[in-house]
Short mmCIF file of C-alpha atoms and ligand atoms in Angstrom, two decimals:
data_model
loop_
_atom_site.label_atom_id
_atom_site.label_comp_id
_atom_site.label_asym_id
_atom_site.label_seq_id
_atom_site.Cartn_x
_atom_site.Cartn_y
_atom_site.Cartn_z
CA UNK N 1 9.97 15.99 28.88
CA UNK N 2 7.73 16.14 25.86
CA UNK N 3 6.64 12.56 26.36
CA UNK N 4 5.62 13.28 29.96
CA UNK N 5 3.60 16.27 28.83
CA UNK N 6 1.79 14.10 26.31
CA UNK N 7 0.93 11.51 28.94
CA UNK N 8 -0.28 14.30 31.21
CA UNK N 9 -2.52 15.56 28.44
CA UNK N 10 -3.85 12.08 27.77
CA UNK N 11 -4.72 11.48 31.41
CA UNK N 12 -6.38 14.88 31.51
CA UNK N 13 -8.56 13.99 28.53
CA UNK N 14 -9.49 10.61 29.98
CA UNK N 15 -10.34 12.24 33.28
CA UNK N 16 -12.58 14.78 31.60
CA UNK N 17 -14.60 12.20 29.68
CA UNK N 18 -14.77 10.03 32.82
CA UNK N 19 -16.24 12.88 34.81
CA UNK N 20 -18.70 13.58 32.00
CA UNK N 21 -20.06 10.03 31.84
CA UNK N 22 -20.18 9.73 35.60
CA UNK N 23 -22.30 12.87 35.92
CA UNK N 24 -24.58 11.52 33.18
CA UNK N 25 -25.20 8.36 35.24
CA UNK N 26 -25.62 10.46 38.37
CA UNK N 27 -28.23 12.61 36.63
CA UNK N 28 -30.10 9.47 35.55
CA UNK N 29 -30.06 8.11 39.12
CA UNK N 30 -31.32 11.44 40.52
CA UNK N 31 -34.15 11.68 37.98
CA UNK N 32 -35.31 8.13 38.80
CA UNK N 33 -35.34 8.81 42.55
CA UNK N 34 -36.81 12.32 42.54
CA UNK N 35 -39.69 11.49 40.19
CA UNK N 36 -40.11 7.99 41.64
CA UNK N 37 -40.37 6.47 38.19
CA UNK N 38 -41.78 2.91 38.15
CA UNK N 39 -39.05 0.29 37.58
CA UNK N 40 -40.66 -1.17 34.50
CA UNK N 41 -40.48 2.25 32.82
CA UNK N 42 -36.94 3.34 33.66
CA UNK N 43 -34.85 1.56 36.30
CA UNK N 44 -32.06 3.53 37.95
CA UNK N 45 -28.40 2.69 37.24
CA UNK N 46 -27.93 1.19 40.71
CA UNK N 47 -30.91 -1.07 40.20
CA UNK N 48 -29.49 -2.21 36.84
CA UNK N 49 -26.14 -2.84 38.50
CA UNK N 50 -27.75 -4.94 41.22
CA UNK N 51 -29.68 -6.93 38.62
CA UNK N 52 -26.46 -7.39 36.66
CA UNK N 53 -24.64 -8.78 39.68
CA UNK N 54 -27.51 -11.04 40.77
CA UNK N 55 -28.12 -12.60 37.37
CA UNK N 56 -24.51 -12.55 36.19
CA UNK N 57 -24.07 -16.36 35.88
CA UNK N 58 -27.36 -16.64 33.99
CA UNK N 59 -26.42 -13.75 31.67
CA UNK N 60 -23.03 -15.31 31.00
CA UNK N 61 -24.53 -18.69 30.12
CA UNK N 62 -26.79 -16.95 27.60
CA UNK N 63 -23.88 -14.85 26.34
CA UNK N 64 -21.84 -17.98 25.80
CA UNK N 65 -24.44 -19.40 23.43
CA UNK N 66 -24.75 -16.12 21.53
CA UNK N 67 -20.99 -15.63 21.25
CA UNK N 68 -20.49 -19.16 19.97
CA UNK N 69 -22.85 -18.38 17.11
CA UNK N 70 -21.15 -15.02 16.57
CA UNK N 71 -17.66 -16.55 16.39
CA UNK N 72 -18.64 -19.36 14.04
CA UNK N 73 -20.51 -16.97 11.77
CA UNK N 74 -17.76 -14.37 11.89
CA UNK N 75 -15.02 -16.82 10.95
CA UNK N 76 -17.14 -18.37 8.23
CA UNK N 77 -17.84 -14.91 6.81
CA UNK N 78 -14.11 -14.11 6.78
CA UNK N 79 -13.35 -17.38 5.01
CA UNK N 80 -16.08 -16.91 2.42
CA UNK N 81 -15.22 -13.22 1.99
CA UNK N 82 -11.59 -14.07 1.42
CA UNK N 83 -12.38 -16.65 -1.23
CA UNK N 84 -14.84 -14.41 -3.07
CA UNK N 85 -12.51 -11.38 -2.93
CA UNK N 86 -9.61 -13.43 -4.27
CA UNK N 87 -11.71 -14.82 -7.09
CA UNK N 88 -13.09 -11.36 -7.96
CA UNK N 89 -9.57 -9.93 -7.90
CA UNK N 90 -8.37 -12.63 -10.29
CA UNK N 91 -11.34 -12.43 -12.65
CA UNK N 92 -12.39 -8.80 -13.05
CA UNK N 93 -15.28 -9.77 -15.34
CA UNK N 94 -16.79 -11.84 -12.56
CA UNK N 95 -16.32 -8.91 -10.21
CA UNK N 96 -18.32 -6.60 -12.47
CA UNK N 97 -21.08 -9.22 -12.46
CA UNK N 98 -21.19 -10.05 -8.74
CA UNK N 99 -20.29 -6.76 -7.07
CA UNK N 100 -23.56 -4.88 -7.79
CA UNK N 101 -25.53 -7.91 -6.60
CA UNK N 102 -23.59 -7.85 -3.36
CA UNK N 103 -24.54 -4.24 -2.76
CA UNK N 104 -28.20 -4.89 -3.51
CA UNK N 105 -28.22 -7.83 -1.10
CA UNK N 106 -27.51 -5.36 1.69
CA UNK N 107 -30.91 -3.74 1.32
CA UNK N 108 -32.67 -6.93 2.46
CA UNK N 109 -33.58 -6.40 6.12
CA UNK N 110 -32.30 -9.10 8.46
CA UNK N 111 -35.54 -8.92 10.46
CA UNK N 112 -37.37 -10.10 7.37
CA UNK N 113 -35.25 -13.14 6.62
CA UNK N 114 -34.65 -14.33 10.19
CA UNK N 115 -38.14 -15.93 10.45
CA UNK N 116 -37.66 -17.49 7.04
CA UNK N 117 -34.37 -19.03 8.09
CA UNK N 118 -36.08 -20.41 11.19
CA UNK N 119 -38.75 -22.09 9.10
CA UNK N 120 -36.09 -23.62 6.90
CA UNK N 121 -33.46 -24.59 9.47
CA UNK N 122 -35.37 -24.89 12.78
CA UNK N 123 -34.68 -23.47 16.22
CA UNK N 124 -31.07 -24.60 16.48
CA UNK N 125 -27.83 -22.73 16.06
CA UNK N 126 -27.71 -22.93 12.26
CA UNK N 127 -30.16 -20.13 11.33
CA UNK N 128 -28.41 -17.75 13.77
CA UNK N 129 -25.00 -18.58 12.32
CA UNK N 130 -26.39 -17.93 8.85
CA UNK N 131 -27.68 -14.51 9.92
CA UNK N 132 -24.26 -13.64 11.38
CA UNK N 133 -22.57 -14.78 8.17
CA UNK N 134 -24.98 -12.68 6.13
CA UNK N 135 -24.36 -9.49 8.10
CA UNK N 136 -20.56 -9.96 8.31
CA UNK N 137 -19.96 -11.20 4.80
CA UNK N 138 -20.65 -7.85 3.14
CA UNK N 139 -18.30 -5.59 5.13
CA UNK N 140 -15.55 -8.23 5.02
CA UNK N 141 -15.81 -8.84 1.28
CA UNK N 142 -16.20 -5.20 0.28
CA UNK N 143 -13.33 -3.98 2.45
CA UNK N 144 -11.02 -6.72 1.20
CA UNK N 145 -12.01 -6.25 -2.44
CA UNK N 146 -11.54 -2.48 -2.20
CA UNK N 147 -8.23 -3.00 -0.44
CA UNK N 148 -6.97 -5.40 -3.09
CA UNK N 149 -7.90 -3.08 -5.93
CA UNK N 150 -6.39 -0.05 -4.18
CA UNK N 151 -2.87 -1.46 -4.57
CA UNK N 152 -0.52 0.99 -6.28
CA UNK N 153 -0.39 -0.03 -9.93
CA UNK N 154 3.17 1.14 -10.29
CA UNK N 155 4.19 -1.16 -7.47
CA UNK N 156 2.65 -4.09 -9.33
CA UNK N 157 4.51 -2.93 -12.47
CA UNK N 158 7.74 -2.85 -10.48
CA UNK N 159 7.17 -6.42 -9.36
CA UNK N 160 6.48 -7.43 -12.95
CA UNK N 161 9.85 -6.04 -14.04
CA UNK N 162 11.36 -8.29 -11.36
CA UNK N 163 9.54 -11.18 -13.07
CA UNK N 164 7.18 -11.82 -10.17
CA UNK N 165 4.46 -14.43 -10.66
CA UNK N 166 0.75 -13.59 -10.20
CA UNK N 167 0.93 -15.49 -6.94
CA UNK N 168 3.88 -13.48 -5.67
CA UNK N 169 2.19 -10.24 -6.68
CA UNK N 170 -0.92 -11.26 -4.73
CA UNK N 171 0.73 -12.42 -1.52
CA UNK N 172 3.69 -10.05 -1.37
CA UNK N 173 1.96 -6.93 -2.62
CA UNK N 174 -1.82 -6.87 -2.95
CA UNK N 175 -2.73 -8.70 0.24
CA UNK N 176 -0.52 -6.67 2.60
CA UNK N 177 -1.66 -3.49 0.85
CA UNK N 178 -5.28 -4.54 1.49
CA UNK N 179 -4.80 -5.20 5.22
CA UNK N 180 -5.69 -1.72 6.57
CA UNK N 181 -8.92 -1.68 4.60
CA UNK N 182 -9.64 -5.30 5.53
CA UNK N 183 -9.30 -4.62 9.26
CA UNK N 184 -11.51 -1.55 9.01
CA UNK N 185 -14.13 -3.89 7.51
CA UNK N 186 -13.59 -6.47 10.26
CA UNK N 187 -14.26 -3.81 12.87
CA UNK N 188 -17.62 -3.04 11.31
CA UNK N 189 -18.39 -6.75 10.90
CA UNK N 190 -17.62 -7.33 14.59
CA UNK N 191 -20.22 -4.81 15.72
CA UNK N 192 -22.80 -6.11 13.25
CA UNK N 193 -22.20 -9.73 14.17
CA UNK N 194 -23.35 -9.55 17.82
CA UNK N 195 -26.40 -7.54 16.80
CA UNK N 196 -27.15 -10.05 14.05
CA UNK N 197 -27.07 -13.02 16.41
CA UNK N 198 -29.27 -11.27 19.00
CA UNK N 199 -31.87 -10.33 16.40
CA UNK N 200 -31.86 -13.87 15.00
CA UNK N 201 -32.53 -15.21 18.48
CA UNK N 202 -35.53 -12.95 18.97
CA UNK N 203 -37.37 -15.07 16.45
CA UNK N 204 -36.88 -18.20 18.47
CA UNK N 205 -34.12 -20.04 20.31
CA UNK N 206 -33.50 -22.25 23.29
CA UNK N 207 -30.80 -20.11 24.80
CA UNK N 208 -28.96 -16.87 24.09
CA UNK N 209 -29.02 -13.17 24.94
CA UNK N 210 -31.65 -12.48 22.31
CA UNK N 211 -34.20 -15.01 23.55
CA UNK N 212 -33.51 -13.99 27.16
CA UNK N 213 -34.27 -10.44 26.10
CA UNK N 214 -37.70 -11.36 24.72
CA UNK N 215 -38.49 -13.37 27.87
CA UNK N 216 -37.76 -10.58 30.35
CA UNK N 217 -39.55 -8.14 28.07
CA UNK N 218 -42.75 -10.19 28.19
CA UNK N 219 -42.71 -10.06 32.00
CA UNK N 220 -41.82 -6.34 32.07
CA UNK N 221 -38.54 -6.98 33.93
CA UNK N 222 -37.02 -3.82 32.57
CA UNK N 223 -33.95 -3.84 34.89
CA UNK N 224 -33.08 -7.30 33.52
CA UNK N 225 -33.55 -5.93 29.99
CA UNK N 226 -31.09 -3.14 30.73
CA UNK N 227 -28.61 -5.59 32.29
CA UNK N 228 -28.89 -7.62 29.10
CA UNK N 229 -28.16 -4.55 26.97
CA UNK N 230 -25.13 -3.71 29.10
CA UNK N 231 -23.77 -7.22 28.53
CA UNK N 232 -24.32 -6.96 24.77
CA UNK N 233 -22.58 -3.57 24.61
CA UNK N 234 -19.61 -4.71 26.69
CA UNK N 235 -19.19 -7.91 24.69
CA UNK N 236 -19.31 -6.00 21.42
CA UNK N 237 -16.74 -3.50 22.67
CA UNK N 238 -14.43 -6.29 23.80
CA UNK N 239 -14.81 -7.95 20.41
CA UNK N 240 -13.88 -4.74 18.59
CA UNK N 241 -10.96 -4.23 20.98
CA UNK N 242 -9.74 -7.72 20.17
CA UNK N 243 -9.89 -6.95 16.44
CA UNK N 244 -7.92 -3.75 17.04
CA UNK N 245 -5.26 -5.69 18.93
CA UNK N 246 -4.95 -8.30 16.20
CA UNK N 247 -4.75 -5.58 13.56
CA UNK N 248 -1.92 -3.88 15.46
CA UNK N 249 -0.09 -7.21 15.60
CA UNK N 250 -0.61 -7.81 11.87
CA UNK N 251 0.39 -4.30 10.82
CA UNK N 252 3.41 -3.35 12.95
CA UNK N 253 4.40 -0.69 10.43
CA UNK N 254 1.31 1.32 11.37
CA UNK N 255 2.52 1.75 14.93
CA UNK N 256 5.71 3.74 14.57
CA UNK N 257 5.02 6.86 12.55
CA UNK N 258 8.02 8.65 14.03
CA UNK N 259 10.42 9.95 11.39
CA UNK N 260 14.13 9.57 11.81
CA UNK N 261 15.93 12.68 10.63
CA UNK N 262 18.87 12.08 8.36
CA UNK N 263 22.22 12.51 10.00
CA UNK N 264 25.10 14.23 8.16
CA UNK V 1 32.67 -1.72 -31.07
CA UNK V 2 31.18 -2.12 -27.64
CA UNK V 3 28.24 -4.38 -26.99
CA UNK V 4 24.79 -2.88 -27.39
CA UNK V 5 22.80 -3.51 -24.20
CA UNK V 6 19.60 -1.70 -25.16
CA UNK V 7 18.74 -0.41 -28.60
CA UNK V 8 15.63 1.38 -29.86
CA UNK V 9 14.98 1.74 -33.58
CA UNK V 10 12.25 4.01 -34.97
CA UNK V 11 10.12 3.64 -31.85
CA UNK V 12 6.64 5.15 -31.97
CA UNK V 13 4.11 5.11 -29.15
CA UNK V 14 0.55 6.41 -29.02
CA UNK V 15 -1.71 6.45 -25.99
CA UNK V 16 -5.42 6.09 -26.49
CA UNK V 17 -7.26 8.50 -24.23
CA UNK V 18 -10.60 7.77 -22.62
CA UNK V 19 -12.32 10.38 -24.79
CA UNK V 20 -11.25 8.46 -27.90
CA UNK V 21 -8.47 10.83 -28.87
CA UNK V 22 -5.06 9.42 -29.72
CA UNK V 23 -2.11 11.03 -27.97
CA UNK V 24 1.08 10.70 -30.00
CA UNK V 25 3.65 10.31 -27.25
CA UNK V 26 6.85 9.15 -28.94
CA UNK V 27 7.87 9.47 -32.57
CA UNK V 28 10.71 7.71 -34.39
CA UNK V 29 13.00 7.36 -31.41
CA UNK V 30 16.44 5.89 -32.05
CA UNK V 31 18.74 5.37 -29.12
CA UNK V 32 21.30 2.94 -27.82
CA UNK V 33 22.95 2.07 -24.53
CA UNK V 34 26.35 0.40 -24.72
CA UNK V 35 27.80 -1.90 -22.12
CA UNK V 36 28.87 -0.19 -18.87
CA UNK V 37 27.78 3.17 -20.19
CA UNK V 38 26.03 5.88 -18.18
CA UNK V 39 23.60 7.71 -20.45
CA UNK V 40 21.18 10.43 -19.41
CA UNK V 41 17.90 11.29 -21.06
CA UNK V 42 16.95 14.89 -20.47
CA UNK V 43 13.78 16.62 -21.52
CA UNK V 44 10.86 18.64 -20.25
CA UNK V 45 8.11 17.04 -18.23
CA UNK V 46 5.61 15.18 -20.40
CA UNK V 47 7.89 14.56 -23.40
CA UNK V 48 7.68 10.78 -22.93
CA UNK V 49 10.76 9.88 -20.89
CA UNK V 50 8.95 7.55 -18.51
CA UNK V 51 7.13 6.00 -21.45
CA UNK V 52 10.52 5.09 -22.94
CA UNK V 53 11.40 3.11 -19.81
CA UNK V 54 8.05 1.36 -19.78
CA UNK V 55 8.73 0.24 -23.35
CA UNK V 56 12.27 -0.93 -22.57
CA UNK V 57 11.10 -3.03 -19.62
CA UNK V 58 8.24 -4.48 -21.65
CA UNK V 59 5.53 -3.04 -19.38
CA UNK V 60 4.09 -1.32 -22.46
CA UNK V 61 4.36 -2.26 -26.14
CA UNK V 62 5.46 0.19 -28.85
CA UNK V 63 3.17 0.94 -31.80
CA UNK V 64 6.06 0.98 -34.25
CA UNK V 65 9.75 0.20 -34.37
CA UNK V 66 11.77 -2.41 -32.58
CA UNK V 67 13.45 -2.66 -29.19
CA UNK V 68 16.49 -4.88 -28.70
CA UNK V 69 17.78 -6.02 -25.33
CA UNK V 70 21.17 -7.74 -25.40
CA UNK V 71 20.70 -8.15 -29.11
CA UNK V 72 17.32 -9.89 -28.92
CA UNK V 73 13.94 -8.44 -29.79
CA UNK V 74 12.12 -7.22 -26.68
CA UNK V 75 8.89 -9.00 -27.58
CA UNK V 76 10.73 -12.28 -28.03
CA UNK V 77 12.95 -12.21 -24.97
CA UNK V 78 12.37 -12.31 -21.26
CA UNK V 79 15.53 -10.37 -20.45
CA UNK V 80 15.26 -8.69 -17.08
CA UNK V 81 16.06 -4.99 -16.76
CA UNK V 82 16.27 -3.36 -13.36
CA UNK V 83 13.92 -0.36 -13.16
CA UNK V 84 13.54 2.38 -10.57
CA UNK V 85 10.42 4.46 -10.95
CA UNK V 86 9.96 8.10 -10.06
CA UNK V 87 8.25 7.25 -6.76
CA UNK V 88 10.36 5.21 -4.34
CA UNK V 89 7.57 2.59 -4.11
CA UNK V 90 8.90 1.08 -0.92
CA UNK V 91 6.39 -1.29 0.62
CA UNK V 92 5.26 0.34 3.87
CA UNK V 93 4.63 -3.08 5.44
CA UNK V 94 8.21 -4.24 4.93
CA UNK V 95 11.30 -3.17 6.83
CA UNK V 96 14.06 -1.53 4.79
CA UNK V 97 16.01 -4.80 4.73
CA UNK V 98 12.99 -6.77 3.51
CA UNK V 99 12.23 -4.10 0.92
CA UNK V 100 15.77 -4.27 -0.38
CA UNK V 101 15.66 -8.08 -0.45
CA UNK V 102 12.43 -8.17 -2.47
CA UNK V 103 14.10 -8.86 -5.85
CA UNK V 104 16.03 -11.78 -4.32
CA UNK V 105 12.84 -13.18 -2.81
CA UNK V 106 11.04 -13.01 -6.14
CA UNK V 107 13.82 -14.50 -8.23
CA UNK V 108 14.81 -17.67 -6.42
CA UNK V 109 17.52 -18.35 -9.00
CA UNK V 110 19.28 -15.04 -8.50
CA UNK V 111 22.72 -15.19 -6.94
CA UNK V 112 22.22 -15.22 -3.19
CA UNK V 113 23.64 -12.28 -1.25
CA UNK V 114 25.37 -13.23 1.97
CA UNK V 115 24.53 -11.31 5.17
CA UNK V 116 28.09 -9.92 5.20
CA UNK V 117 27.73 -8.66 1.65
CA UNK V 118 24.34 -7.17 2.51
CA UNK V 119 25.92 -5.47 5.48
CA UNK V 120 28.56 -3.92 3.24
CA UNK V 121 25.91 -2.72 0.82
CA UNK V 122 23.91 -1.09 3.61
CA UNK V 123 27.11 0.64 4.67
CA UNK V 124 27.85 1.75 1.10
CA UNK V 125 24.30 3.05 0.60
CA UNK V 126 24.30 4.94 3.90
CA UNK V 127 21.52 2.83 5.35
CA UNK V 128 23.45 1.12 8.11
CA UNK V 129 21.48 0.79 11.34
CA UNK V 130 18.15 1.19 9.57
CA UNK V 131 17.75 -2.41 8.41
CA UNK V 132 14.79 -3.01 10.70
CA UNK V 133 13.20 0.43 10.29
CA UNK V 134 9.95 0.85 8.35
CA UNK V 135 10.01 3.20 5.34
CA UNK V 136 7.60 5.70 6.91
CA UNK V 137 10.20 6.47 9.58
CA UNK V 138 12.91 7.44 7.07
CA UNK V 139 13.80 10.76 5.44
CA UNK V 140 13.27 11.29 1.71
CA UNK V 141 16.96 10.85 0.90
CA UNK V 142 17.19 7.58 2.77
CA UNK V 143 14.05 6.21 1.17
CA UNK V 144 15.47 7.08 -2.22
CA UNK V 145 18.73 5.29 -1.41
CA UNK V 146 16.83 2.26 -0.18
CA UNK V 147 14.87 2.17 -3.44
CA UNK V 148 18.14 2.49 -5.33
CA UNK V 149 19.73 -0.36 -3.37
CA UNK V 150 16.69 -2.49 -4.13
CA UNK V 151 17.21 -1.64 -7.81
CA UNK V 152 20.83 -2.83 -7.51
CA UNK V 153 19.58 -6.12 -6.03
CA UNK V 154 17.77 -7.00 -9.24
CA UNK V 155 19.82 -9.58 -11.09
CA UNK V 156 20.53 -7.56 -14.23
CA UNK V 157 23.44 -5.68 -15.73
CA UNK V 158 21.15 -2.89 -16.99
CA UNK V 159 19.51 -0.23 -14.86
CA UNK V 160 16.86 2.33 -15.73
CA UNK V 161 16.63 5.17 -13.22
CA UNK V 162 13.69 7.55 -13.59
CA UNK V 163 14.49 10.88 -11.91
CA UNK V 164 15.79 9.17 -8.78
CA UNK V 165 16.74 12.47 -7.17
CA UNK V 166 13.88 14.58 -8.50
CA UNK V 167 12.23 15.03 -5.13
CA UNK V 168 15.39 15.91 -3.20
CA UNK V 169 16.68 19.34 -2.22
CA UNK V 170 19.89 20.77 -3.73
CA UNK V 171 22.48 19.71 -1.16
CA UNK V 172 21.18 16.20 -0.61
CA UNK V 173 20.87 15.91 -4.34
CA UNK V 174 24.48 16.74 -5.16
CA UNK V 175 25.65 14.39 -2.39
CA UNK V 176 23.55 11.64 -3.88
CA UNK V 177 24.93 12.29 -7.38
CA UNK V 178 28.51 12.02 -6.18
CA UNK V 179 27.65 8.92 -4.33
CA UNK V 180 25.75 7.33 -7.24
CA UNK V 181 28.86 7.77 -9.39
CA UNK V 182 30.94 5.94 -6.78
CA UNK V 183 28.47 3.09 -6.55
CA UNK V 184 28.11 2.87 -10.31
CA UNK V 185 31.88 2.76 -10.85
CA UNK V 186 32.18 -0.07 -8.33
CA UNK V 187 29.35 -2.10 -9.89
CA UNK V 188 29.91 -1.52 -13.61
CA UNK V 189 26.32 -1.56 -14.78
CA UNK V 190 24.86 -0.02 -17.92
CA UNK V 191 22.61 2.85 -16.88
CA UNK V 192 19.89 4.92 -18.52
CA UNK V 193 19.22 7.90 -16.28
CA UNK V 194 16.24 10.22 -16.70
CA UNK V 195 16.46 13.75 -15.40
CA UNK V 196 15.29 17.22 -16.20
CA UNK V 197 18.27 18.79 -14.49
CA UNK V 198 21.00 19.85 -16.93
CA UNK V 199 23.82 19.93 -14.36
CA UNK V 200 22.94 16.50 -13.12
CA UNK V 201 22.98 15.10 -16.66
CA UNK V 202 26.40 16.56 -17.53
CA UNK V 203 28.01 15.65 -14.24
CA UNK V 204 26.95 12.00 -14.37
CA UNK V 205 26.87 10.95 -18.00
CA UNK V 206 29.04 9.53 -20.74
CA UNK V 207 26.39 10.62 -23.22
CA UNK V 208 23.20 12.67 -23.10
CA UNK V 209 20.07 12.34 -25.22
CA UNK V 210 18.07 15.55 -25.31
CA UNK V 211 14.35 15.12 -25.88
CA UNK V 212 11.67 17.59 -26.73
CA UNK V 213 8.47 18.34 -28.54
CA UNK V 214 5.16 16.61 -28.67
CA UNK V 215 5.19 13.86 -29.78
CA UNK V 216 8.52 13.37 -28.02
CA UNK V 217 11.58 13.10 -30.24
CA UNK V 218 15.35 12.99 -29.78
CA UNK V 219 16.51 16.52 -30.59
CA UNK V 220 20.17 16.04 -29.79
CA UNK V 221 22.82 13.60 -28.69
CA UNK V 222 25.81 14.92 -26.76
CA UNK V 223 28.88 12.90 -25.73
CA UNK V 224 30.40 14.24 -22.50
CA UNK V 225 34.20 13.96 -22.57
CA UNK V 226 35.18 14.43 -18.95
CA UNK V 227 37.60 12.01 -17.30
CA UNK V 228 36.39 9.78 -14.50
CA UNK V 229 36.35 9.80 -11.55
CA UNK V 230 34.68 13.19 -11.61
CA UNK V 231 34.40 15.83 -8.90
CA UNK V 232 32.09 18.84 -8.75
CA UNK V 233 35.10 21.06 -9.65
CA UNK V 234 34.50 20.33 -13.32
CA UNK V 235 31.32 22.39 -13.11
CA UNK V 236 33.33 25.63 -13.45
CA UNK V 237 35.33 24.62 -16.53
CA UNK V 238 34.61 26.29 -19.90
CA UNK V 239 33.84 22.91 -21.50
CA UNK V 240 31.19 22.32 -18.90
CA UNK V 241 29.59 25.68 -19.58
CA UNK V 242 29.54 25.07 -23.32
CA UNK V 243 27.83 21.69 -22.80
CA UNK V 244 25.33 23.43 -20.62
CA UNK V 245 24.67 26.15 -23.18
CA UNK V 246 24.25 23.57 -25.93
CA UNK V 247 21.69 21.54 -23.98
CA UNK V 248 19.77 24.59 -22.85
CA UNK V 249 19.67 25.78 -26.42
CA UNK V 250 18.27 22.45 -27.64
CA UNK V 251 15.66 22.39 -24.89
CA UNK V 252 14.38 25.88 -25.73
CA UNK V 253 14.36 25.13 -29.47
CA UNK V 254 11.91 22.29 -29.01
CA UNK V 255 9.43 23.25 -26.33
CA UNK V 256 6.31 21.24 -25.65
CA UNK V 257 3.32 22.81 -27.35
CA UNK V 258 0.04 21.95 -25.76
N1 ADP M 301 -1.05 5.25 -19.54
C1 ADP M 301 -1.19 6.42 -20.19
N2 ADP M 301 -2.36 6.71 -20.80
C2 ADP M 301 -2.51 7.88 -21.46
N3 ADP M 301 -1.57 8.81 -21.56
C3 ADP M 301 -0.37 8.60 -20.97
C4 ADP M 301 -0.13 7.38 -20.24
N4 ADP M 301 1.13 7.44 -19.76
C5 ADP M 301 1.64 8.62 -20.15
N5 ADP M 301 0.74 9.31 -20.88
C6 ADP M 301 0.98 10.63 -21.51
O1 ADP M 301 2.12 10.54 -22.29
C7 ADP M 301 2.90 11.72 -22.18
C8 ADP M 301 4.30 11.37 -21.76
O2 ADP M 301 4.29 10.89 -20.44
P1 ADP M 301 5.61 10.47 -19.66
O3 ADP M 301 6.29 9.41 -20.42
O4 ADP M 301 5.22 10.16 -18.28
O5 ADP M 301 6.46 11.82 -19.71
P2 ADP M 301 7.71 12.26 -18.84
O6 ADP M 301 8.17 11.08 -18.05
O7 ADP M 301 8.72 12.74 -19.82
O8 ADP M 301 7.27 13.38 -17.95
C9 ADP M 301 2.19 12.63 -21.20
O9 ADP M 301 1.48 13.59 -21.91
C10 ADP M 301 1.26 11.69 -20.48
O10 ADP M 301 0.10 12.37 -20.09
MG1 MG M 302 8.27 10.86 -15.99
#
């Protein structure tokens, strides 16, 4: 009974937000038609939808290039972040040295270094991958480092009394304890990564959502620009969703919070 | 004379605070735990009971005195002592079975425990059917028992239990005490048991060390001469009440002065 009620409530909530967003789109459509706004200023949702359908194969071929860069950069950032976090966890002195530098590095605007990377590494995929690595590396490393150092000290002490090795303490205790924080960082990195690749492409590329964006912008094809944005948003959401699914798989204990009452 | 499992001679411990002050925590502590003995340490909160356990396990080093484990100096031996902290410290990412098996996983040379034996232990510890459950789905009493079973899994004949039932309500608590006695009698381990509950100390122990003051000192040592196995009936005997009065008296004589 209670379960059914909960599902009812959930559907009700979903319905409400659905109605809200639909009326928002409807309002947009009405404004465009009533005031007869020029397409290059603000295209109506239907026009964007039509553009999206018509240019879908083209958009997807650009998206493929962008997402390849995103994935390579994302995985590289995870690998590098893992190594650095492990090293900093092992050698606290090094951590005190590197950590502040890491934070300062975040104040460098990507827009400023993207052209520089292009000059150094050309128009190919490499400078874009580097930008993605740069934007993802920070959230991954910080979340993992914080996670590792948040491990309950008494738990580590307990393992020491069992004569656990440093290795066992890391893999059996610190790493699992760091997972929730790590995945929270991955989520942020996922959203940054697509944005990073797009921005890097603005500077110059053969193919990709970013360069396509600058092209349609130059010819004032605003509906195509909007279609492009929709694709970027949807891809980013799917990416985050994927991370959430993986994190659920990796942390099964987070799923069942139900308490079993003691019997007898 | 029985074998001395753990022995502390003239132990002193100071903690250095962040503001540079030195906190004298333990002063000239002498105590001993004989083989297969159940000894309680009772004292007010903050008198240094947990610190004692950290010294015995080697997690912290004393500033003076010597600790012997199985006759060898603590700082020269690697002798393992099973230790249960105040918090249950179950790993939320492990099922109850995997939590309990942790000591066996860490010490590859420990005697393996067969699945049948493990099954029996889960039965004995009232955890049957919850092998695959995660700790966050269990009640406080069950978590405590799981932590205790994990402590039993450590390959050692000595156990240090730091207020294992401190967080439990009265009824669950007395059930757990009765049950701990059963388990202890079956397994024949030497136990140091920290509590600040007088009834608990008398009911369970062969001997009781009473602690007090700041820095913490031993203010009394009381042998408890009740036959085993024990039942809660003994709690209404005159001997019991005189033990209780004696301990209460000692505790009020040496309060902690801030
Ligand atoms: N790591 C530490 N650093 C500084 N002071 C400590 C530390 N551990 C314990 N103390 C202090 O030592 C005293 C005794 O602590 P503890 O052994 O935990 O007492 P108990 O277990 O009897 O309640 C307390 O005043 C506590 O604040
Ligand atoms: Mg304590």
